Amino acid sequence: MAIPTMPRMRSLVTGGAGFIGSNLVDALLDRGDEVTIVDNVSTGRRENVSNALSGAAELVEADIRDAEAMVELVAEVRPQTIFHLAAQIDVRRSTADPAFDARVNVEGTINMLEAARRGAVARFVNSSTGGAIYGEGRTLPAPEDHPVAPEAPYGQSKFAAEGYCELFRRLHGLSTVSLRYGNVFGPRQDPLGEAGVVAIFCGRLLDGGRPTVFGDGLQTRDYVYVDDIVSANLAAAGSTVSGSFNVGTGVQTTVLELVDTLGAMTEASFEPEHAPERPGEVRHIALDASKARAELGWEARLDVPGGLERTFTSLQPA
Ligand SMILES: NC(=O)c1ccc[n+]([C@@H]2O[C@H](COP(=O)([O-])OP(=O)(O)OC[C@H]3O[C@@H](n4cnc5c(N)ncnc54)[C@H](O)[C@@H]3O)[C@@H](O)[C@H]2O)c1
């Protein structure tokens, strides 16, 4: 008797050639999904997905600002789940050109939601940010109902995109959820992102340079290893919860602690050079992920030292 095979799940990952997206694509392929990646390869890289493309993934080079193309693509692929990660993630660029930032992060998200609605997609998992929405942490770690006070257009556009996810749920019954990440780090990270400091410091450590620390280095962030972000996406896709969820460790780590932990991984000296503090930077933020723990059964598995070791090891020449 023939053994029936489970039908493969089809997932569409916007921004799948980027840092977090490509790690998510690998995990989806590992669990047997067919994956379509939508990416305009602006900050993402083809090499991030070269292995995936030799498996059950395809890359469609397209722009999420092209509403018509997104509707057609979703109608053709018919994914059960859309993981929406494509975004303009450069905080400085968002300040220099807030309208461009909004076109990608707000209008681009609306285009994906509209395509999902018309294509009867079962689940829409949106990537948002806890690191850039709350502004200066008044309660630490910050819960989801912490006041929203972004310090840059990037945080504002990501918050607006969350609002549209909720609106499409109320208005059209589309099953949406937003995940507010802390500062994500790990293999394939680009120095431009919110936790770019880890990628920059790893580069310095490899080329024998010194890390530049802005201000006193005692500013804190909630650094989350990328595999934990991937598992939060999988948990969110497999559930029906809605609204916004912090995805962080709750732990504040200073920039100097990052330097010390990385420095301890090699024999060479790794003394920081101090540069003037950068204006407009949040001093302290960390995320309370109790809600994700209770409703998604998710929690971070790797601490910062463990994640830094894996990141640094991934950068060593084979
Ligand atoms: N890295 C972090 O610390 C962090 C923290 C919080 C939230 N996030 C969110 O996670 C998501 C992924 O971020 P990342 O760090 O992997 O960044 P990334 O730049 O590596 O990935 C973004 C991807 O989107 C693609 N993209 C950009 N504009 C596009 C467009 N108009 N059309 C199609 N594709 C486009 C890029 O080419 C890239 O591959 C983003 O939504 C970001 O806001 C990241």
Short mmCIF file of C-alpha atoms and ligand atoms in Angstrom, two decimals:
data_model
loop_
_atom_site.label_atom_id
_atom_site.label_comp_id
_atom_site.label_asym_id
_atom_site.label_seq_id
_atom_site.Cartn_x
_atom_site.Cartn_y
_atom_site.Cartn_z
CA MET A 1 0.00 0.00 0.00
CA ALA A 2 1.35 3.42 -0.94
CA ILE A 3 2.16 5.57 2.08
CA PRO A 4 0.47 8.96 1.68
CA THR A 5 2.95 11.83 1.72
CA MET A 6 2.22 15.00 3.62
CA PRO A 7 1.60 17.90 1.23
CA ARG A 8 4.41 20.43 1.40
CA MET A 9 3.69 23.78 3.01
CA ARG A 10 4.28 26.77 0.75
CA SER A 11 5.78 29.86 2.35
CA LEU A 12 6.57 33.21 0.85
CA VAL A 13 9.36 35.19 2.52
CA THR A 14 9.76 38.85 1.61
CA GLY A 15 13.30 40.04 2.31
CA GLY A 16 14.42 36.41 2.21
CA ALA A 17 17.83 37.28 0.75
CA GLY A 18 18.61 39.45 3.79
CA PHE A 19 20.21 38.62 7.12
CA ILE A 20 17.22 37.36 9.14
CA GLY A 21 15.15 36.32 6.10
CA SER A 22 17.82 33.99 4.71
CA ASN A 23 18.22 32.29 8.10
CA LEU A 24 14.43 31.83 8.18
CA VAL A 25 14.42 30.43 4.62
CA ASP A 26 17.00 27.79 5.66
CA ALA A 27 14.81 26.74 8.62
CA LEU A 28 11.69 26.54 6.42
CA LEU A 29 13.53 24.34 3.92
CA ASP A 30 14.77 22.16 6.79
CA ARG A 31 11.18 21.50 7.86
CA GLY A 32 10.22 20.64 4.26
CA ASP A 33 8.51 23.81 3.01
CA GLU A 34 8.54 25.05 -0.57
CA VAL A 35 9.78 28.61 -0.30
CA THR A 36 9.41 31.60 -2.59
CA ILE A 37 11.71 34.50 -1.73
CA VAL A 38 10.71 38.00 -2.81
CA ASP A 39 13.60 40.41 -2.61
CA ASN A 40 14.89 43.34 -4.65
CA VAL A 41 18.41 42.44 -3.47
CA SER A 42 19.07 46.02 -2.36
CA THR A 43 20.69 45.19 0.99
CA GLY A 44 20.22 41.42 0.72
CA ARG A 45 22.64 39.19 -1.15
CA ARG A 46 22.18 36.33 -3.60
CA GLU A 47 24.96 34.39 -1.88
CA ASN A 48 22.87 34.34 1.33
CA VAL A 49 20.41 32.07 -0.48
CA SER A 50 22.65 30.19 -2.90
CA ASN A 51 22.26 26.93 -0.94
CA ALA A 52 18.53 27.47 -0.55
CA LEU A 53 18.15 28.00 -4.31
CA SER A 54 19.74 24.65 -5.00
CA GLY A 55 16.94 23.14 -2.85
CA ALA A 56 13.21 23.82 -2.76
CA ALA A 57 13.46 27.63 -2.84
CA GLU A 58 13.06 30.12 -5.66
CA LEU A 59 14.07 33.76 -5.69
CA VAL A 60 11.81 36.29 -7.35
CA GLU A 61 13.63 39.58 -7.75
CA ALA A 62 10.85 42.09 -7.27
CA ASP A 63 10.03 45.16 -5.24
CA ILE A 64 7.34 45.16 -2.55
CA ARG A 65 6.47 48.72 -3.62
CA ASP A 66 5.04 47.22 -6.84
CA ALA A 67 1.49 46.48 -5.66
CA GLU A 68 0.31 44.82 -8.86
CA ALA A 69 3.33 42.52 -9.08
CA MET A 70 2.80 41.43 -5.44
CA VAL A 71 -0.88 40.57 -6.05
CA GLU A 72 0.06 38.56 -9.16
CA LEU A 73 2.89 36.78 -7.40
CA VAL A 74 0.81 35.73 -4.40
CA ALA A 75 -2.00 34.56 -6.70
CA GLU A 76 0.49 32.44 -8.63
CA VAL A 77 2.44 30.99 -5.65
CA ARG A 78 -0.60 30.52 -3.37
CA PRO A 79 1.41 30.38 -0.13
CA GLN A 80 -0.23 29.32 3.13
CA THR A 81 1.99 31.75 5.04
CA ILE A 82 3.68 35.03 4.22
CA PHE A 83 6.65 35.98 6.37
CA HIS A 84 7.12 39.70 5.75
CA LEU A 85 10.68 40.85 6.42
CA ALA A 86 11.52 43.11 3.47
CA ALA A 87 12.14 46.59 4.79
CA GLN A 88 14.23 49.72 4.65
CA ILE A 89 16.24 49.05 7.84
CA ASP A 90 18.80 51.86 7.84
CA VAL A 91 17.86 54.19 10.71
CA ARG A 92 20.05 57.04 9.40
CA ARG A 93 18.62 56.76 5.91
CA SER A 94 15.14 56.91 7.41
CA THR A 95 15.99 60.27 8.97
CA ALA A 96 17.59 61.56 5.75
CA ASP A 97 14.66 60.40 3.57
CA PRO A 98 11.58 59.62 5.70
CA ALA A 99 9.27 59.44 2.67
CA PHE A 100 11.37 56.71 1.04
CA ASP A 101 11.43 54.84 4.36
CA ALA A 102 7.62 55.03 4.54
CA ARG A 103 7.17 53.93 0.92
CA VAL A 104 9.06 50.72 1.61
CA ASN A 105 8.02 50.03 5.21
CA VAL A 106 4.42 51.28 5.22
CA GLU A 107 3.25 51.15 1.60
CA GLY A 108 5.29 47.98 0.96
CA THR A 109 3.60 46.29 3.93
CA ILE A 110 0.15 47.43 2.76
CA ASN A 111 0.90 45.95 -0.68
CA MET A 112 1.81 42.60 0.91
CA LEU A 113 -1.30 42.63 3.14
CA GLU A 114 -3.53 43.42 0.17
CA ALA A 115 -1.90 40.64 -1.87
CA ALA A 116 -2.36 38.25 1.08
CA ARG A 117 -6.03 39.19 1.45
CA ARG A 118 -6.79 38.74 -2.24
CA GLY A 119 -4.81 35.50 -2.34
CA ALA A 120 -6.64 34.05 0.72
CA VAL A 121 -3.34 33.56 2.55
CA ALA A 122 -3.92 31.77 5.88
CA ARG A 123 -1.29 33.54 8.00
CA PHE A 124 0.74 36.77 7.77
CA VAL A 125 3.74 37.13 10.10
CA ASN A 126 5.10 40.68 10.15
CA SER A 127 8.62 41.60 11.28
CA SER A 128 8.63 44.67 13.51
CA THR A 129 11.02 46.18 16.02
CA GLY A 130 11.00 46.59 19.79
CA GLY A 131 14.43 48.23 19.69
CA ALA A 132 13.20 51.23 17.68
CA ILE A 133 9.52 51.67 18.60
CA TYR A 134 9.55 52.36 22.34
CA GLY A 135 12.31 54.98 22.34
CA GLU A 136 13.99 55.41 25.70
CA GLY A 137 12.93 52.56 27.98
CA ARG A 138 10.84 53.97 30.86
CA THR A 139 10.10 50.51 32.23
CA LEU A 140 12.81 47.93 31.66
CA PRO A 141 12.41 45.41 30.26
CA ALA A 142 9.66 47.17 28.26
CA PRO A 143 6.32 45.35 27.89
CA GLU A 144 4.24 45.66 24.70
CA ASP A 145 2.07 48.39 26.27
CA HIS A 146 5.09 50.61 26.93
CA PRO A 147 4.51 54.09 25.43
CA VAL A 148 5.48 54.28 21.77
CA ALA A 149 7.99 57.08 21.14
CA PRO A 150 10.31 56.27 18.24
CA GLU A 151 13.46 58.37 17.87
CA ALA A 152 13.60 57.98 14.08
CA PRO A 153 11.24 57.63 11.10
CA TYR A 154 12.24 53.95 10.87
CA GLY A 155 10.56 53.14 14.21
CA GLN A 156 7.52 55.18 13.22
CA SER A 157 7.13 53.43 9.85
CA LYS A 158 7.47 49.98 11.44
CA PHE A 159 4.83 50.95 14.03
CA ALA A 160 2.50 52.20 11.28
CA ALA A 161 2.98 48.88 9.44
CA GLU A 162 1.91 47.01 12.59
CA GLY A 163 -1.24 49.14 12.65
CA TYR A 164 -2.10 48.07 9.10
CA CYS A 165 -1.58 44.41 10.03
CA GLU A 166 -4.13 44.85 12.81
CA LEU A 167 -6.46 46.79 10.51
CA PHE A 168 -6.45 44.05 7.86
CA ARG A 169 -7.31 41.56 10.61
CA ARG A 170 -10.29 43.62 11.83
CA LEU A 171 -11.47 44.75 8.42
CA HIS A 172 -10.89 41.63 6.32
CA GLY A 173 -10.36 38.82 8.83
CA LEU A 174 -6.77 38.28 7.61
CA SER A 175 -4.81 36.37 10.26
CA THR A 176 -1.88 38.68 11.11
CA VAL A 177 0.68 39.02 13.87
CA SER A 178 3.65 41.34 14.40
CA LEU A 179 6.89 40.35 16.11
CA ARG A 180 8.91 43.15 17.72
CA TYR A 181 12.52 42.05 17.67
CA GLY A 182 15.31 43.25 19.91
CA ASN A 183 18.72 43.86 18.33
CA VAL A 184 19.27 40.79 16.21
CA PHE A 185 22.76 39.43 15.58
CA GLY A 186 24.30 36.34 14.01
CA PRO A 187 25.72 34.92 10.79
CA ARG A 188 25.12 36.94 7.54
CA GLN A 189 24.47 40.11 9.51
CA ASP A 190 25.08 43.38 7.72
CA PRO A 191 26.79 46.20 9.66
CA LEU A 192 23.92 48.56 8.67
CA GLY A 193 21.21 46.90 10.77
CA GLU A 194 20.02 47.70 14.28
CA ALA A 195 22.55 45.37 15.90
CA GLY A 196 25.18 46.12 13.26
CA VAL A 197 27.65 46.79 16.04
CA VAL A 198 28.17 43.03 16.50
CA ALA A 199 29.03 42.59 12.80
CA ILE A 200 31.37 45.60 12.93
CA PHE A 201 33.14 44.39 16.08
CA CYS A 202 33.54 40.85 14.69
CA GLY A 203 35.13 42.38 11.57
CA ARG A 204 37.59 44.40 13.72
CA LEU A 205 38.45 41.34 15.74
CA LEU A 206 39.18 39.36 12.55
CA ASP A 207 41.33 42.06 10.91
CA GLY A 208 43.22 42.85 14.12
CA GLY A 209 41.74 46.36 14.45
CA ARG A 210 40.28 48.12 17.48
CA PRO A 211 36.53 48.51 18.09
CA THR A 212 35.16 52.07 18.11
CA VAL A 213 32.85 52.72 21.06
CA PHE A 214 30.66 55.83 20.88
CA GLY A 215 30.31 57.63 24.21
CA ASP A 216 31.03 55.72 27.42
CA GLY A 217 29.92 52.34 26.01
CA LEU A 218 27.44 51.84 28.84
CA GLN A 219 24.38 52.18 26.61
CA THR A 220 22.38 48.93 26.67
CA ARG A 221 20.44 46.90 24.13
CA ASP A 222 18.58 43.59 24.10
CA TYR A 223 20.70 41.47 21.73
CA VAL A 224 18.92 38.39 20.37
CA TYR A 225 20.57 35.60 18.39
CA VAL A 226 19.09 35.14 14.91
CA ASP A 227 18.10 31.46 15.45
CA ASP A 228 15.80 32.62 18.25
CA ILE A 229 14.16 35.12 15.89
CA VAL A 230 13.66 32.30 13.38
CA SER A 231 12.01 30.09 16.01
CA ALA A 232 9.70 32.98 17.02
CA ASN A 233 8.60 33.30 13.37
CA LEU A 234 7.88 29.57 13.15
CA ALA A 235 5.94 29.66 16.44
CA ALA A 236 3.93 32.70 15.28
CA ALA A 237 3.15 31.07 11.92
CA GLY A 238 1.86 27.95 13.65
CA SER A 239 -0.44 29.85 16.00
CA THR A 240 -3.52 32.05 15.59
CA VAL A 241 -2.59 34.80 18.04
CA SER A 242 -2.78 38.40 16.84
CA GLY A 243 -1.38 41.77 17.86
CA SER A 244 2.22 42.59 18.71
CA PHE A 245 4.74 40.45 20.56
CA ASN A 246 8.13 41.38 21.95
CA VAL A 247 10.86 38.96 20.90
CA GLY A 248 13.82 39.60 23.16
CA THR A 249 15.77 38.21 26.09
CA GLY A 250 14.86 40.92 28.61
CA VAL A 251 18.58 41.23 29.34
CA GLN A 252 20.41 44.54 28.89
CA THR A 253 23.95 44.21 27.52
CA THR A 254 26.34 47.17 27.30
CA VAL A 255 28.56 47.84 24.30
CA LEU A 256 31.61 47.40 26.56
CA GLU A 257 30.35 43.94 27.56
CA LEU A 258 30.18 43.02 23.85
CA VAL A 259 33.79 44.18 23.43
CA ASP A 260 34.94 42.20 26.51
CA THR A 261 33.14 39.00 25.49
CA LEU A 262 34.50 39.15 21.92
CA GLY A 263 37.98 40.10 23.12
CA ALA A 264 38.08 37.01 25.34
CA MET A 265 37.68 34.82 22.21
CA THR A 266 41.17 35.55 20.88
CA GLU A 267 44.66 35.98 22.33
CA ALA A 268 45.06 39.39 20.65
CA SER A 269 44.31 42.60 22.54
CA PHE A 270 40.91 44.11 21.76
CA GLU A 271 40.95 47.52 23.46
CA PRO A 272 38.19 49.94 22.43
CA GLU A 273 38.80 53.39 20.95
CA HIS A 274 36.29 55.92 22.27
CA ALA A 275 34.55 58.40 19.95
CA PRO A 276 32.00 61.13 20.83
CA GLU A 277 28.51 59.96 21.72
CA ARG A 278 26.12 59.91 18.74
CA PRO A 279 23.12 62.23 19.16
CA GLY A 280 19.59 60.81 19.14
CA GLU A 281 20.55 57.35 20.36
CA VAL A 282 18.44 55.58 22.93
CA ARG A 283 20.39 55.00 26.14
CA HIS A 284 18.70 51.86 27.50
CA ILE A 285 16.25 49.37 26.05
CA ALA A 286 15.36 45.73 26.66
CA LEU A 287 12.18 43.82 25.86
CA ASP A 288 9.87 41.91 28.16
CA ALA A 289 8.91 38.77 26.21
CA SER A 290 6.52 37.32 28.83
CA LYS A 291 3.62 37.56 26.39
CA ALA A 292 5.48 35.55 23.72
CA ARG A 293 6.38 32.99 26.38
CA ALA A 294 2.76 32.66 27.54
CA GLU A 295 0.96 32.80 24.19
CA LEU A 296 3.52 31.43 21.70
CA GLY A 297 5.49 29.15 24.00
CA TRP A 298 8.58 30.99 22.75
CA GLU A 299 11.68 32.02 24.61
CA ALA A 300 15.25 32.83 23.66
CA ARG A 301 17.51 29.78 23.95
CA LEU A 302 20.90 31.34 23.43
CA ASP A 303 22.45 34.03 25.63
CA VAL A 304 24.66 36.81 24.27
CA PRO A 305 28.06 35.15 24.95
CA GLY A 306 26.85 31.90 23.32
CA GLY A 307 25.49 33.79 20.31
CA LEU A 308 28.65 35.89 19.91
CA GLU A 309 30.76 32.76 19.88
CA ARG A 310 28.65 31.19 17.15
CA THR A 311 28.67 34.42 15.13
CA PHE A 312 32.44 34.82 15.37
CA THR A 313 33.02 31.15 14.52
CA SER A 314 30.82 31.49 11.41
CA LEU A 315 33.11 34.26 10.15
CA GLN A 316 36.35 32.28 10.48
CA PRO A 317 37.83 31.13 7.17
CA ALA A 318 36.94 27.44 6.63
N1 LIG B 1 18.43 43.31 12.33
C1 LIG B 1 17.78 43.72 13.42
O1 LIG B 1 18.37 43.89 14.49
C2 LIG B 1 16.29 43.95 13.37
C3 LIG B 1 15.66 44.40 14.54
C4 LIG B 1 14.29 44.61 14.53
C5 LIG B 1 13.55 44.37 13.39
N2 LIG B 1 14.18 43.96 12.26
C6 LIG B 1 13.35 43.74 11.05
O2 LIG B 1 13.65 42.46 10.51
C7 LIG B 1 13.47 42.48 9.09
C8 LIG B 1 14.72 41.94 8.41
O3 LIG B 1 15.83 42.76 8.74
P1 LIG B 1 17.35 42.35 8.45
O4 LIG B 1 18.15 42.81 9.60
O5 LIG B 1 17.41 40.94 8.01
O6 LIG B 1 17.68 43.34 7.25
P2 LIG B 1 18.22 43.07 5.76
O7 LIG B 1 18.50 44.41 5.14
O8 LIG B 1 19.34 42.09 5.80
O9 LIG B 1 16.96 42.41 5.08
C9 LIG B 1 15.96 43.16 4.43
C10 LIG B 1 15.77 42.55 3.06
O10 LIG B 1 14.71 43.25 2.40
C11 LIG B 1 15.10 43.49 1.04
N3 LIG B 1 14.38 44.68 0.60
C12 LIG B 1 14.57 45.95 0.99
N4 LIG B 1 13.73 46.76 0.35
C13 LIG B 1 12.98 45.98 -0.48
C14 LIG B 1 11.94 46.24 -1.39
N5 LIG B 1 11.50 47.49 -1.61
N6 LIG B 1 11.40 45.19 -2.08
C15 LIG B 1 11.85 43.93 -1.88
N7 LIG B 1 12.84 43.64 -1.02
C16 LIG B 1 13.40 44.64 -0.32
C17 LIG B 1 16.61 43.68 1.10
O11 LIG B 1 17.26 43.46 -0.13
C18 LIG B 1 17.00 42.66 2.16
O12 LIG B 1 17.29 41.40 1.59
C19 LIG B 1 13.14 43.92 8.74
O13 LIG B 1 11.74 44.03 8.60
C20 LIG B 1 13.63 44.72 9.93
O14 LIG B 1 12.90 45.92 10.09
C21 LIG B 1 15.54 43.75 12.21
#
